Coordinates of C-alpha atoms in Angstrom, one line a residue:
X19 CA 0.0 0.0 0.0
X20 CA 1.0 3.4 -0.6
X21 CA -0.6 6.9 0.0
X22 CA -0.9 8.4 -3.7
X23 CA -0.7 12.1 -2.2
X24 CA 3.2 10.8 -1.2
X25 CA 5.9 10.0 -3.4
X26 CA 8.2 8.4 -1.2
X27 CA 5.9 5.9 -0.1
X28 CA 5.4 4.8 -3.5
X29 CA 9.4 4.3 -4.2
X30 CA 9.5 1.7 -1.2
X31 CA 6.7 -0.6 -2.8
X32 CA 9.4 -2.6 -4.9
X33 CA 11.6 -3.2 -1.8
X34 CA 8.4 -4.5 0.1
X35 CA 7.2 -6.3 -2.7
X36 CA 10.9 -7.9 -3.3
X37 CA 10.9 -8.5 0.7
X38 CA 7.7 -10.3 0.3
X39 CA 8.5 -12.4 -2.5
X40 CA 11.5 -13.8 -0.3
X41 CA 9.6 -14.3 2.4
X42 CA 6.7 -16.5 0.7
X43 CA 7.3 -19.7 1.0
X44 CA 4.7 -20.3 -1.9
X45 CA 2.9 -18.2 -4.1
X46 CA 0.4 -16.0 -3.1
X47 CA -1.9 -12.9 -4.3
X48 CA -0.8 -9.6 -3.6
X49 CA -2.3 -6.6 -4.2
X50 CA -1.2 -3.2 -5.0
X51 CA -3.2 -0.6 -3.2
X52 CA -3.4 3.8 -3.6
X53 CA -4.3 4.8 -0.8
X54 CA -6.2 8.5 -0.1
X55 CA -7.6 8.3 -3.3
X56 CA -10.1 11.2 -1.7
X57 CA -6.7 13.1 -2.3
X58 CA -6.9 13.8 -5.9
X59 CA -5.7 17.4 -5.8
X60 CA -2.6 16.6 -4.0
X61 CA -1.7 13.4 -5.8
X62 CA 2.1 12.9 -6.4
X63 CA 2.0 9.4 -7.8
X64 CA -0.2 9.6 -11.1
X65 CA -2.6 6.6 -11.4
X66 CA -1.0 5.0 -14.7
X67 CA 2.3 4.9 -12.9
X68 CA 1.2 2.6 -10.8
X69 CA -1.3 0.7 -12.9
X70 CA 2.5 0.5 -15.2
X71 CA 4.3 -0.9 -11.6
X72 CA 1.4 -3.3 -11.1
X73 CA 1.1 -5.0 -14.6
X74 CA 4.9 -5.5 -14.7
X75 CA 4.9 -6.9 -11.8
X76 CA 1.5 -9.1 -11.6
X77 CA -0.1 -7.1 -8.9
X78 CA -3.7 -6.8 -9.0
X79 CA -4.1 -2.7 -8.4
X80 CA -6.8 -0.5 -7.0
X81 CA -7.0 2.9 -5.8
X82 CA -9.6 3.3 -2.5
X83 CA -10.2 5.6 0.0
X84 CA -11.0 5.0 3.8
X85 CA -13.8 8.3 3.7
X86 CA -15.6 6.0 0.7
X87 CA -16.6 2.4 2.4
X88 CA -17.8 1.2 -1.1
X89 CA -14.4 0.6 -2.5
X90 CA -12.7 -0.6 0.8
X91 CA -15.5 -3.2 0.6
X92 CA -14.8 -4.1 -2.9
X93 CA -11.0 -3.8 -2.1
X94 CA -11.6 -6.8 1.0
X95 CA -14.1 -8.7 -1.2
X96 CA -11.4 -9.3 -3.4
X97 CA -8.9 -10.3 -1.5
X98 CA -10.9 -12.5 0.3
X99 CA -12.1 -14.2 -2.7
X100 CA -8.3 -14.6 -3.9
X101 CA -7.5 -15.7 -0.7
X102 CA -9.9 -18.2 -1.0
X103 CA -9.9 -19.7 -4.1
X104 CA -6.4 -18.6 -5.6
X105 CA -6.4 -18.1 -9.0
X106 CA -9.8 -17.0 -9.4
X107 CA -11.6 -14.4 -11.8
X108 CA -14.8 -13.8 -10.0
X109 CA -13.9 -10.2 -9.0
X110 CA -13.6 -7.0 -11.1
X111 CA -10.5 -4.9 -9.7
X112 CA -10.3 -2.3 -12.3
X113 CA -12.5 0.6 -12.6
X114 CA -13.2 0.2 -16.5
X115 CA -14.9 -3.0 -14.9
X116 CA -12.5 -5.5 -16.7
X117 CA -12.7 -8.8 -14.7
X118 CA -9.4 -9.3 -13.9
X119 CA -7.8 -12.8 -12.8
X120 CA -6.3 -13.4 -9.0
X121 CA -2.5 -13.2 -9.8
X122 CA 0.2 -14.8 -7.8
X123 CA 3.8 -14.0 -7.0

């Protein structure tokens, strides 16, 4: 996760993501997440950038807000359903509403 209103906290997401792939022991779903999307006018990370990271790096990707509890529950939903069925396309991460599949690193 990092706060799209901060650049610095996107520029530690590949360390974490590289710390996470050594720590799995198997593969698993991860998930890249903008946070404070409620934000907009102060955004330093623009939303293609990390949409770009994500794809590269076979992250599901979705940009929520705590102030808006409709995408926070759609952000959960879907983890929960990858987390429970693994490689699963039953939820629709991206906001063109492209079902996308459950990826795994």
């Amino acid at each position: 996760m990092y706060d799209i209103a901060n650049a610095s906290s996107f520029k530690s997401v590949n360390a974490w993501l590289l710390f996470a792939r050594r720590l799995a022991q198997r593969k698993r779903n991860v998930f890249l997440v903008g946070a404070k999307r409620d934000l907009e006018k102060t955004r330093q990370i623009d939303k293609k950038t990390a949409e770009n990271f994500a794809r590269l790096n076979r992250l599901q990707f979705r940009e929520v807000s705590a102030k808006d509890a409709k995408e926070a529950g759609k952000l959960l939903e879907s983890i929960s359903v990858c987390g429970l069925q693994g490689k699963v396309a039953l939820s629709e991460m991206h906001e063109d509403k492209t079902a996308s599949m459950c990826t795994t690193i």
